[in-house]
Amino acid sequence: MQDYEVEFVERGDREARFLVRGITPAFANGIRRAMIADVPTFSIDQLRVVENSSVMFDEQIGLRLGLVPLTTPEGEFEIGDEVTLALDVEGPSREETTETVTAYSGDIVSSDELVRPADDNIPIIDLKAGQRLEVEADAVLDHGREHAKHQGGVAVGYRHLQQVEVVGDKGEFADDEPHILRGVIEDDGELIATDEFDNDLTERYPDKELAVEDVPNAFVFHVETDGSMTVEDLVVRAVDSLRDRADELRESVQL
Amino acid sequence: MSYKCSRCKRDVELDEYGGVRCPYCGHRVLLKERSRDIKDVDVR
């Protein structure tokens, strides 16, 4: 199998930017689509409403709970596996108060410590005095192609790597307009994110005549996850899913 | 069917001859009580 050159420009748990050299546009798009649709995550799929005296309908609360990202460890579960979660929050105990109690995703209790809300501060609903929300929910492991709530990658995209070359000086009477470019540029082999100079090349190369070109077969991916897994996990699982499907295809066409 | 009077907050049982009116205070706004059954909701 061919090796690809991968270089990180920014690297965080939930957001990263990395350069991949030596891949075709079709393969880059394949990776992007796999990150969105082929990496399974847990999401609430069934709700049992024991009590809901809040101002929202059961279905509205269900939709909000379905969009809470749940941590999805690799290799521990299979597609269709279920984990039970519960939420029980009550409004303020004093009857006369106008204050509210907010039910947050952090109030959700899970039956499996591996699957829990990725963020604790997602508001579900405000409860007034006398109101109560008690629900039980089943989270199911499924793919993003089945429902968007199962997408692990929330902002996944890529751009060509841009090569910037100084070809000369600007004329004395040349227009002094900004030259906006977004993404990552390569300058003498060095990778620079364009937001370092406000996405304006004239900030970095004042009074210079520039030639900007796409670097063939070099793509800069910008990946953000919903917290159900790290960016690294998401990318590796996406590429694994592509490999599995390619293997499956190869086996099925062999007579 | 069980209702609650929105003025006197008392439980009201309606029959087909009595009309929509609280038998205790005569108020005509009655709130339907939520069933105590556990409700299944598909999150889709």
PDB file of C-alpha atoms in Angstrom:
ATOM      1  CA  MET A   1       0.000   0.000   0.000  1.00  0.00           C
ATOM      2  CA  GLN A   2       1.172   3.490  -0.856  1.00  0.00           C
ATOM      3  CA  ASP A   3       2.288   5.692   2.034  1.00  0.00           C
ATOM      4  CA  TYR A   4       1.011   9.238   2.280  1.00  0.00           C
ATOM      5  CA  GLU A   5       2.800  12.139   3.818  1.00  0.00           C
ATOM      6  CA  VAL A   6       0.785  13.663   6.667  1.00  0.00           C
ATOM      7  CA  GLU A   7       1.787  16.808   8.530  1.00  0.00           C
ATOM      8  CA  PHE A   8      -0.219  18.552  11.250  1.00  0.00           C
ATOM      9  CA  VAL A   9      -0.611  22.330  11.060  1.00  0.00           C
ATOM     10  CA  GLU A  10      -2.800  22.597  14.169  1.00  0.00           C
ATOM     11  CA  ARG A  11      -3.562  19.730  16.483  1.00  0.00           C
ATOM     12  CA  GLY A  12      -6.160  19.617  19.235  1.00  0.00           C
ATOM     13  CA  ASP A  13      -8.482  16.981  20.654  1.00  0.00           C
ATOM     14  CA  ARG A  14     -11.563  18.370  18.958  1.00  0.00           C
ATOM     15  CA  GLU A  15     -10.165  20.472  16.144  1.00  0.00           C
ATOM     16  CA  ALA A  16      -7.177  19.968  13.895  1.00  0.00           C
ATOM     17  CA  ARG A  17      -5.715  20.986  10.581  1.00  0.00           C
ATOM     18  CA  PHE A  18      -3.393  18.666   8.718  1.00  0.00           C
ATOM     19  CA  LEU A  19      -1.786  18.379   5.316  1.00  0.00           C
ATOM     20  CA  VAL A  20      -1.896  15.192   3.273  1.00  0.00           C
ATOM     21  CA  ARG A  21       0.340  14.928   0.211  1.00  0.00           C
ATOM     22  CA  GLY A  22       0.114  12.393  -2.564  1.00  0.00           C
ATOM     23  CA  ILE A  23      -3.637  11.808  -2.714  1.00  0.00           C
ATOM     24  CA  THR A  24      -6.096  12.497  -5.524  1.00  0.00           C
ATOM     25  CA  PRO A  25      -9.042  14.903  -5.128  1.00  0.00           C
ATOM     26  CA  ALA A  26     -11.387  11.896  -5.267  1.00  0.00           C
ATOM     27  CA  PHE A  27      -9.592  10.178  -2.404  1.00  0.00           C
ATOM     28  CA  ALA A  28      -9.529  13.395  -0.351  1.00  0.00           C
ATOM     29  CA  ASN A  29     -13.282  13.692  -0.820  1.00  0.00           C
ATOM     30  CA  GLY A  30     -13.673  10.014   0.068  1.00  0.00           C
ATOM     31  CA  ILE A  31     -11.926  10.624   3.400  1.00  0.00           C
ATOM     32  CA  ARG A  32     -14.106  13.673   4.060  1.00  0.00           C
ATOM     33  CA  ARG A  33     -17.292  11.767   3.353  1.00  0.00           C
ATOM     34  CA  ALA A  34     -16.165   8.801   5.450  1.00  0.00           C
ATOM     35  CA  MET A  35     -15.498  11.124   8.403  1.00  0.00           C
ATOM     36  CA  ILE A  36     -19.036  12.456   8.152  1.00  0.00           C
ATOM     37  CA  ALA A  37     -21.051   9.373   7.282  1.00  0.00           C
ATOM     38  CA  ASP A  38     -19.090   6.194   8.013  1.00  0.00           C
ATOM     39  CA  VAL A  39     -17.779   6.622  11.539  1.00  0.00           C
ATOM     40  CA  PRO A  40     -20.478   5.462  13.971  1.00  0.00           C
ATOM     41  CA  THR A  41     -21.273   7.344  17.166  1.00  0.00           C
ATOM     42  CA  PHE A  42     -23.723   6.871  20.002  1.00  0.00           C
ATOM     43  CA  SER A  43     -26.839   8.985  20.059  1.00  0.00           C
ATOM     44  CA  ILE A  44     -30.126   8.835  21.939  1.00  0.00           C
ATOM     45  CA  ASP A  45     -32.701   7.051  19.790  1.00  0.00           C
ATOM     46  CA  GLN A  46     -35.546   6.066  22.125  1.00  0.00           C
ATOM     47  CA  LEU A  47     -37.045   7.993  25.000  1.00  0.00           C
ATOM     48  CA  ARG A  48     -39.342   6.878  27.795  1.00  0.00           C
ATOM     49  CA  VAL A  49     -40.954   9.919  29.382  1.00  0.00           C
ATOM     50  CA  VAL A  50     -41.897   9.157  32.983  1.00  0.00           C
ATOM     51  CA  GLU A  51     -42.813  12.736  33.825  1.00  0.00           C
ATOM     52  CA  ASN A  52     -42.692  15.939  31.836  1.00  0.00           C
ATOM     53  CA  SER A  53     -44.459  18.897  33.387  1.00  0.00           C
ATOM     54  CA  SER A  54     -42.166  21.368  31.602  1.00  0.00           C
ATOM     55  CA  VAL A  55     -43.326  23.771  28.917  1.00  0.00           C
ATOM     56  CA  MET A  56     -41.884  21.712  26.065  1.00  0.00           C
ATOM     57  CA  PHE A  57     -43.433  18.728  24.323  1.00  0.00           C
ATOM     58  CA  ASP A  58     -41.885  15.287  24.866  1.00  0.00           C
ATOM     59  CA  GLU A  59     -40.857  15.190  21.205  1.00  0.00           C
ATOM     60  CA  GLN A  60     -39.028  18.518  21.410  1.00  0.00           C
ATOM     61  CA  ILE A  61     -37.080  17.346  24.445  1.00  0.00           C
ATOM     62  CA  GLY A  62     -36.379  14.101  22.610  1.00  0.00           C
ATOM     63  CA  LEU A  63     -34.890  15.977  19.660  1.00  0.00           C
ATOM     64  CA  ARG A  64     -32.708  18.065  21.970  1.00  0.00           C
ATOM     65  CA  LEU A  65     -31.475  14.971  23.810  1.00  0.00           C
ATOM     66  CA  GLY A  66     -30.795  13.204  20.505  1.00  0.00           C
ATOM     67  CA  LEU A  67     -28.354  15.945  19.539  1.00  0.00           C
ATOM     68  CA  VAL A  68     -26.275  15.680  22.726  1.00  0.00           C
ATOM     69  CA  PRO A  69     -22.911  14.163  21.653  1.00  0.00           C
ATOM     70  CA  LEU A  70     -22.026  10.998  23.566  1.00  0.00           C
ATOM     71  CA  THR A  71     -18.516   9.635  23.932  1.00  0.00           C
ATOM     72  CA  THR A  72     -17.929   6.629  21.699  1.00  0.00           C
ATOM     73  CA  PRO A  73     -14.837   4.573  22.567  1.00  0.00           C
ATOM     74  CA  GLU A  74     -13.328   2.534  19.758  1.00  0.00           C
ATOM     75  CA  GLY A  75     -13.683  -1.228  19.602  1.00  0.00           C
ATOM     76  CA  GLU A  76     -15.931  -1.560  22.655  1.00  0.00           C
ATOM     77  CA  PHE A  77     -19.308  -1.629  20.906  1.00  0.00           C
ATOM     78  CA  GLU A  78     -20.897  -2.849  17.678  1.00  0.00           C
ATOM     79  CA  ILE A  79     -23.465  -1.221  15.431  1.00  0.00           C
ATOM     80  CA  GLY A  80     -26.904  -1.419  17.083  1.00  0.00           C
ATOM     81  CA  ASP A  81     -25.560  -1.750  20.648  1.00  0.00           C
ATOM     82  CA  GLU A  82     -27.611   0.156  23.213  1.00  0.00           C
ATOM     83  CA  VAL A  83     -26.737   2.001  26.402  1.00  0.00           C
ATOM     84  CA  THR A  84     -29.374   3.279  28.814  1.00  0.00           C
ATOM     85  CA  LEU A  85     -29.265   6.854  30.106  1.00  0.00           C
ATOM     86  CA  ALA A  86     -31.488   8.690  32.574  1.00  0.00           C
ATOM     87  CA  LEU A  87     -32.299  12.295  33.352  1.00  0.00           C
ATOM     88  CA  ASP A  88     -34.260  13.476  36.381  1.00  0.00           C
ATOM     89  CA  VAL A  89     -34.351  17.212  37.130  1.00  0.00           C
ATOM     90  CA  GLU A  90     -36.850  19.222  39.140  1.00  0.00           C
ATOM     91  CA  GLY A  91     -37.566  22.967  39.231  1.00  0.00           C
ATOM     92  CA  PRO A  92     -36.832  25.108  42.321  1.00  0.00           C
ATOM     93  CA  SER A  93     -38.410  23.786  45.512  1.00  0.00           C
ATOM     94  CA  ARG A  94     -39.760  27.188  46.687  1.00  0.00           C
ATOM     95  CA  GLU A  95     -43.218  27.718  45.160  1.00  0.00           C
ATOM     96  CA  GLU A  96     -43.181  31.517  45.064  1.00  0.00           C
ATOM     97  CA  THR A  97     -39.811  31.934  43.347  1.00  0.00           C
ATOM     98  CA  THR A  98     -39.511  33.043  39.720  1.00  0.00           C
ATOM     99  CA  GLU A  99     -36.091  31.452  39.384  1.00  0.00           C
ATOM    100  CA  THR A 100     -35.561  28.472  37.145  1.00  0.00           C
ATOM    101  CA  VAL A 101     -33.412  25.368  37.300  1.00  0.00           C
ATOM    102  CA  THR A 102     -31.746  24.378  34.042  1.00  0.00           C
ATOM    103  CA  ALA A 103     -31.406  20.737  33.111  1.00  0.00           C
ATOM    104  CA  TYR A 104     -27.985  20.289  31.507  1.00  0.00           C
ATOM    105  CA  SER A 105     -26.472  17.415  29.575  1.00  0.00           C
ATOM    106  CA  GLY A 106     -24.214  16.917  32.596  1.00  0.00           C
ATOM    107  CA  ASP A 107     -27.289  15.819  34.577  1.00  0.00           C
ATOM    108  CA  ILE A 108     -27.670  12.785  32.316  1.00  0.00           C
ATOM    109  CA  VAL A 109     -26.644   9.611  34.116  1.00  0.00           C
ATOM    110  CA  SER A 110     -25.341   6.713  32.048  1.00  0.00           C
ATOM    111  CA  SER A 111     -25.472   2.997  32.780  1.00  0.00           C
ATOM    112  CA  ASP A 112     -22.076   2.606  31.069  1.00  0.00           C
ATOM    113  CA  GLU A 113     -19.231   4.904  32.079  1.00  0.00           C
ATOM    114  CA  LEU A 114     -17.691   4.629  28.591  1.00  0.00           C
ATOM    115  CA  VAL A 115     -20.735   6.313  27.038  1.00  0.00           C
ATOM    116  CA  ARG A 116     -21.530   9.670  28.594  1.00  0.00           C
ATOM    117  CA  PRO A 117     -22.240  13.220  27.361  1.00  0.00           C
ATOM    118  CA  ALA A 118     -19.145  14.693  25.728  1.00  0.00           C
ATOM    119  CA  ASP A 119     -20.015  18.110  27.175  1.00  0.00           C
ATOM    120  CA  ASP A 120     -21.639  18.779  30.531  1.00  0.00           C
ATOM    121  CA  ASN A 121     -22.912  22.279  29.779  1.00  0.00           C
ATOM    122  CA  ILE A 122     -25.458  21.759  26.986  1.00  0.00           C
ATOM    123  CA  PRO A 123     -28.788  23.174  28.232  1.00  0.00           C
ATOM    124  CA  ILE A 124     -31.803  20.903  27.728  1.00  0.00           C
ATOM    125  CA  ILE A 125     -34.595  22.949  29.303  1.00  0.00           C
ATOM    126  CA  ASP A 126     -35.361  25.517  32.021  1.00  0.00           C
ATOM    127  CA  LEU A 127     -37.716  24.304  34.737  1.00  0.00           C
ATOM    128  CA  LYS A 128     -39.852  26.549  36.917  1.00  0.00           C
ATOM    129  CA  ALA A 129     -41.131  25.714  40.389  1.00  0.00           C
ATOM    130  CA  GLY A 130     -43.388  22.667  40.299  1.00  0.00           C
ATOM    131  CA  GLN A 131     -42.041  21.442  36.955  1.00  0.00           C
ATOM    132  CA  ARG A 132     -40.153  18.210  36.582  1.00  0.00           C
ATOM    133  CA  LEU A 133     -38.519  16.237  33.810  1.00  0.00           C
ATOM    134  CA  GLU A 134     -37.851  12.550  34.294  1.00  0.00           C
ATOM    135  CA  VAL A 135     -36.866  10.479  31.295  1.00  0.00           C
ATOM    136  CA  GLU A 136     -35.081   7.275  30.472  1.00  0.00           C
ATOM    137  CA  ALA A 137     -33.337   6.972  27.126  1.00  0.00           C
ATOM    138  CA  ASP A 138     -31.641   4.356  24.973  1.00  0.00           C
ATOM    139  CA  ALA A 139     -28.565   5.488  23.073  1.00  0.00           C
ATOM    140  CA  VAL A 140     -27.771   3.459  19.957  1.00  0.00           C
ATOM    141  CA  LEU A 141     -24.527   3.139  17.993  1.00  0.00           C
ATOM    142  CA  ASP A 142     -25.152   3.971  14.346  1.00  0.00           C
ATOM    143  CA  HIS A 143     -23.678   5.729  11.308  1.00  0.00           C
ATOM    144  CA  GLY A 144     -23.984   9.362  10.257  1.00  0.00           C
ATOM    145  CA  ARG A 145     -25.503   8.242   6.965  1.00  0.00           C
ATOM    146  CA  GLU A 146     -28.513   6.921   8.890  1.00  0.00           C
ATOM    147  CA  HIS A 147     -29.125  10.150  10.806  1.00  0.00           C
ATOM    148  CA  ALA A 148     -27.141  13.383  11.207  1.00  0.00           C
ATOM    149  CA  LYS A 149     -27.198  13.006  15.005  1.00  0.00           C
ATOM    150  CA  HIS A 150     -24.750  10.100  14.569  1.00  0.00           C
ATOM    151  CA  GLN A 151     -22.159  12.256  12.769  1.00  0.00           C
ATOM    152  CA  GLY A 152     -18.896  12.441  14.704  1.00  0.00           C
ATOM    153  CA  GLY A 153     -17.367  15.049  12.392  1.00  0.00           C
ATOM    154  CA  VAL A 154     -19.338  18.280  12.536  1.00  0.00           C
ATOM    155  CA  ALA A 155     -17.166  20.540  10.391  1.00  0.00           C
ATOM    156  CA  VAL A 156     -15.054  18.568   7.977  1.00  0.00           C
ATOM    157  CA  GLY A 157     -13.554  20.087   4.871  1.00  0.00           C
ATOM    158  CA  TYR A 158     -10.395  20.417   2.857  1.00  0.00           C
ATOM    159  CA  ARG A 159      -8.641  22.895   0.587  1.00  0.00           C
ATOM    160  CA  HIS A 160      -5.755  22.664  -1.777  1.00  0.00           C
ATOM    161  CA  LEU A 161      -2.438  23.629  -0.286  1.00  0.00           C
ATOM    162  CA  GLN A 162      -1.453  26.972  -1.844  1.00  0.00           C
ATOM    163  CA  GLN A 163       2.054  27.815  -2.915  1.00  0.00           C
ATOM    164  CA  VAL A 164       2.989  31.471  -2.791  1.00  0.00           C
ATOM    165  CA  GLU A 165       5.904  32.743  -4.806  1.00  0.00           C
ATOM    166  CA  VAL A 166       7.235  36.297  -4.898  1.00  0.00           C
ATOM    167  CA  VAL A 167       7.712  37.176  -8.557  1.00  0.00           C
ATOM    168  CA  GLY A 168       8.766  40.794  -8.130  1.00  0.00           C
ATOM    169  CA  ASP A 169       7.919  44.168  -6.639  1.00  0.00           C
ATOM    170  CA  LYS A 170       4.607  45.957  -7.129  1.00  0.00           C
ATOM    171  CA  GLY A 171       4.652  49.021  -9.323  1.00  0.00           C
ATOM    172  CA  GLU A 172       4.699  52.430  -7.656  1.00  0.00           C
ATOM    173  CA  PHE A 173       1.105  53.138  -8.712  1.00  0.00           C
ATOM    174  CA  ALA A 174      -0.302  49.620  -8.257  1.00  0.00           C
ATOM    175  CA  ASP A 175      -3.641  49.188  -6.446  1.00  0.00           C
ATOM    176  CA  ASP A 176      -3.265  48.775  -2.702  1.00  0.00           C
ATOM    177  CA  GLU A 177      -6.069  46.257  -2.346  1.00  0.00           C
ATOM    178  CA  PRO A 178      -6.087  43.332   0.062  1.00  0.00           C
ATOM    179  CA  HIS A 179      -5.282  39.920  -1.402  1.00  0.00           C
ATOM    180  CA  ILE A 180      -7.485  37.569   0.617  1.00  0.00           C
ATOM    181  CA  LEU A 181      -6.565  33.897   0.779  1.00  0.00           C
ATOM    182  CA  ARG A 182      -7.905  31.357   3.248  1.00  0.00           C
ATOM    183  CA  GLY A 183      -6.340  28.063   4.237  1.00  0.00           C
ATOM    184  CA  VAL A 184      -2.691  27.137   4.494  1.00  0.00           C
ATOM    185  CA  ILE A 185       0.144  28.383   2.303  1.00  0.00           C
ATOM    186  CA  GLU A 186       3.542  26.923   1.629  1.00  0.00           C
ATOM    187  CA  ASP A 187       6.411  29.354   1.588  1.00  0.00           C
ATOM    188  CA  ASP A 188       9.898  27.916   1.054  1.00  0.00           C
ATOM    189  CA  GLY A 189       8.703  24.567   2.406  1.00  0.00           C
ATOM    190  CA  GLU A 190       7.228  26.168   5.541  1.00  0.00           C
ATOM    191  CA  LEU A 191       3.493  25.708   6.233  1.00  0.00           C
ATOM    192  CA  ILE A 192       1.707  28.848   7.420  1.00  0.00           C
ATOM    193  CA  ALA A 193      -1.998  29.142   8.300  1.00  0.00           C
ATOM    194  CA  THR A 194      -3.397  32.237   6.588  1.00  0.00           C
ATOM    195  CA  ASP A 195      -5.136  33.445   9.752  1.00  0.00           C
ATOM    196  CA  GLU A 196      -1.665  34.243  11.108  1.00  0.00           C
ATOM    197  CA  PHE A 197      -1.689  37.269   8.784  1.00  0.00           C
ATOM    198  CA  ASP A 198      -5.449  37.956   8.802  1.00  0.00           C
ATOM    199  CA  ASN A 199      -5.925  35.974   5.571  1.00  0.00           C
ATOM    200  CA  ASP A 200      -4.438  38.930   3.672  1.00  0.00           C
ATOM    201  CA  LEU A 201      -1.292  38.210   1.681  1.00  0.00           C
ATOM    202  CA  THR A 202      -0.431  41.921   1.466  1.00  0.00           C
ATOM    203  CA  GLU A 203       0.136  41.842   5.240  1.00  0.00           C
ATOM    204  CA  ARG A 204       2.798  39.182   4.866  1.00  0.00           C
ATOM    205  CA  TYR A 205       4.239  40.301   1.547  1.00  0.00           C
ATOM    206  CA  PRO A 206       3.796  44.084   1.407  1.00  0.00           C
ATOM    207  CA  ASP A 207       4.484  45.705  -1.981  1.00  0.00           C
ATOM    208  CA  LYS A 208       5.277  42.357  -3.623  1.00  0.00           C
ATOM    209  CA  GLU A 209       3.944  40.869  -6.806  1.00  0.00           C
ATOM    210  CA  LEU A 210       2.817  37.332  -5.995  1.00  0.00           C
ATOM    211  CA  ALA A 211       2.007  34.145  -7.862  1.00  0.00           C
ATOM    212  CA  VAL A 212      -0.383  31.834  -5.987  1.00  0.00           C
ATOM    213  CA  GLU A 213      -0.898  28.293  -7.208  1.00  0.00           C
ATOM    214  CA  ASP A 214      -2.529  25.107  -5.949  1.00  0.00           C
ATOM    215  CA  VAL A 215       0.001  22.445  -5.035  1.00  0.00           C
ATOM    216  CA  PRO A 216      -1.116  19.347  -6.957  1.00  0.00           C
ATOM    217  CA  ASN A 217      -2.358  16.422  -4.871  1.00  0.00           C
ATOM    218  CA  ALA A 218      -1.752  18.196  -1.562  1.00  0.00           C
ATOM    219  CA  PHE A 219      -4.807  18.868   0.599  1.00  0.00           C
ATOM    220  CA  VAL A 220      -5.193  20.602   3.917  1.00  0.00           C
ATOM    221  CA  PHE A 221      -8.002  19.068   5.963  1.00  0.00           C
ATOM    222  CA  HIS A 222      -9.788  21.041   8.641  1.00  0.00           C
ATOM    223  CA  VAL A 223     -11.610  18.655  10.967  1.00  0.00           C
ATOM    224  CA  GLU A 224     -13.768  19.406  13.974  1.00  0.00           C
ATOM    225  CA  THR A 225     -15.519  16.705  15.996  1.00  0.00           C
ATOM    226  CA  ASP A 226     -18.557  16.950  18.250  1.00  0.00           C
ATOM    227  CA  GLY A 227     -16.563  15.514  21.154  1.00  0.00           C
ATOM    228  CA  SER A 228     -17.683  11.919  20.760  1.00  0.00           C
ATOM    229  CA  MET A 229     -14.080  11.113  19.842  1.00  0.00           C
ATOM    230  CA  THR A 230     -10.807  12.916  19.147  1.00  0.00           C
ATOM    231  CA  VAL A 231      -9.923  14.187  15.683  1.00  0.00           C
ATOM    232  CA  GLU A 232      -7.183  11.586  15.462  1.00  0.00           C
ATOM    233  CA  ASP A 233      -9.656   8.769  16.233  1.00  0.00           C
ATOM    234  CA  LEU A 234     -12.144  10.136  13.714  1.00  0.00           C
ATOM    235  CA  VAL A 235      -9.609  10.304  10.882  1.00  0.00           C
ATOM    236  CA  VAL A 236      -8.146   6.876  11.603  1.00  0.00           C
ATOM    237  CA  ARG A 237     -11.596   5.269  11.840  1.00  0.00           C
ATOM    238  CA  ALA A 238     -12.687   6.969   8.606  1.00  0.00           C
ATOM    239  CA  VAL A 239      -9.636   5.709   6.718  1.00  0.00           C
ATOM    240  CA  ASP A 240     -10.113   2.245   8.248  1.00  0.00           C
ATOM    241  CA  SER A 241     -13.703   2.183   7.008  1.00  0.00           C
ATOM    242  CA  LEU A 242     -12.509   3.064   3.489  1.00  0.00           C
ATOM    243  CA  ARG A 243      -9.914   0.300   3.649  1.00  0.00           C
ATOM    244  CA  ASP A 244     -12.516  -2.226   4.884  1.00  0.00           C
ATOM    245  CA  ARG A 245     -14.836  -1.350   2.030  1.00  0.00           C
ATOM    246  CA  ALA A 246     -12.031  -1.585  -0.508  1.00  0.00           C
ATOM    247  CA  ASP A 247     -11.097  -5.021   0.888  1.00  0.00           C
ATOM    248  CA  GLU A 248     -14.717  -6.089   0.715  1.00  0.00           C
ATOM    249  CA  LEU A 249     -14.935  -4.970  -2.901  1.00  0.00           C
ATOM    250  CA  ARG A 250     -11.700  -6.766  -3.800  1.00  0.00           C
ATOM    251  CA  GLU A 251     -12.916 -10.003  -2.232  1.00  0.00           C
ATOM    252  CA  SER A 252     -16.323  -9.801  -3.855  1.00  0.00           C
ATOM    253  CA  VAL A 253     -14.949  -9.280  -7.386  1.00  0.00           C
ATOM    254  CA  GLN A 254     -12.471 -12.164  -7.121  1.00  0.00           C
ATOM    255  CA  LEU A 255     -13.990 -15.144  -8.871  1.00  0.00           C
TER     256      LEU A 255
ATOM    257  CA  MET B   1     -61.575  12.019  31.255  1.00  0.00           C
ATOM    258  CA  SER B   2     -59.863  13.921  34.067  1.00  0.00           C
ATOM    259  CA  TYR B   3     -59.496  17.706  33.933  1.00  0.00           C
ATOM    260  CA  LYS B   4     -58.349  20.378  36.340  1.00  0.00           C
ATOM    261  CA  CYS B   5     -60.134  23.698  36.769  1.00  0.00           C
ATOM    262  CA  SER B   6     -57.748  26.522  35.890  1.00  0.00           C
ATOM    263  CA  ARG B   7     -59.270  28.808  38.577  1.00  0.00           C
ATOM    264  CA  CYS B   8     -59.936  26.653  41.665  1.00  0.00           C
ATOM    265  CA  LYS B   9     -57.389  23.923  40.677  1.00  0.00           C
ATOM    266  CA  ARG B  10     -59.798  21.160  41.661  1.00  0.00           C
ATOM    267  CA  ASP B  11     -60.101  17.890  39.742  1.00  0.00           C
ATOM    268  CA  VAL B  12     -63.164  17.805  37.508  1.00  0.00           C
ATOM    269  CA  GLU B  13     -64.795  14.813  35.865  1.00  0.00           C
ATOM    270  CA  LEU B  14     -66.795  15.717  32.771  1.00  0.00           C
ATOM    271  CA  ASP B  15     -69.888  13.868  31.613  1.00  0.00           C
ATOM    272  CA  GLU B  16     -71.763  14.322  28.368  1.00  0.00           C
ATOM    273  CA  TYR B  17     -74.691  16.242  29.975  1.00  0.00           C
ATOM    274  CA  GLY B  18     -72.876  18.661  32.259  1.00  0.00           C
ATOM    275  CA  GLY B  19     -71.142  20.717  29.583  1.00  0.00           C
ATOM    276  CA  VAL B  20     -67.686  22.225  29.945  1.00  0.00           C
ATOM    277  CA  ARG B  21     -67.939  23.910  33.326  1.00  0.00           C
ATOM    278  CA  CYS B  22     -66.366  23.408  36.733  1.00  0.00           C
ATOM    279  CA  PRO B  23     -69.099  22.080  39.093  1.00  0.00           C
ATOM    280  CA  TYR B  24     -67.417  23.797  42.083  1.00  0.00           C
ATOM    281  CA  CYS B  25     -66.751  27.350  40.850  1.00  0.00           C
ATOM    282  CA  GLY B  26     -68.496  27.472  37.472  1.00  0.00           C
ATOM    283  CA  HIS B  27     -65.303  28.397  35.586  1.00  0.00           C
ATOM    284  CA  ARG B  28     -65.280  27.340  31.956  1.00  0.00           C
ATOM    285  CA  VAL B  29     -61.555  26.915  31.431  1.00  0.00           C
ATOM    286  CA  LEU B  30     -60.507  23.360  32.231  1.00  0.00           C
ATOM    287  CA  LEU B  31     -57.036  21.921  31.738  1.00  0.00           C
ATOM    288  CA  LYS B  32     -56.562  18.367  30.589  1.00  0.00           C
ATOM    289  CA  GLU B  33     -54.439  16.297  32.961  1.00  0.00           C
ATOM    290  CA  ARG B  34     -51.492  14.392  31.556  1.00  0.00           C
ATOM    291  CA  SER B  35     -51.810  10.629  31.767  1.00  0.00           C
ATOM    292  CA  ARG B  36     -49.548   8.892  34.290  1.00  0.00           C
ATOM    293  CA  ASP B  37     -48.492   6.318  31.686  1.00  0.00           C
ATOM    294  CA  ILE B  38     -44.865   6.208  30.588  1.00  0.00           C
ATOM    295  CA  LYS B  39     -44.742   7.533  27.045  1.00  0.00           C
ATOM    296  CA  ASP B  40     -42.383   6.111  24.397  1.00  0.00           C
ATOM    297  CA  VAL B  41     -40.947   8.665  22.008  1.00  0.00           C
ATOM    298  CA  ASP B  42     -38.901   7.928  18.885  1.00  0.00           C
ATOM    299  CA  VAL B  43     -36.016  10.366  18.641  1.00  0.00           C
ATOM    300  CA  ARG B  44     -35.802  10.628  14.841  1.00  0.00           C
TER     301      ARG B  44
END
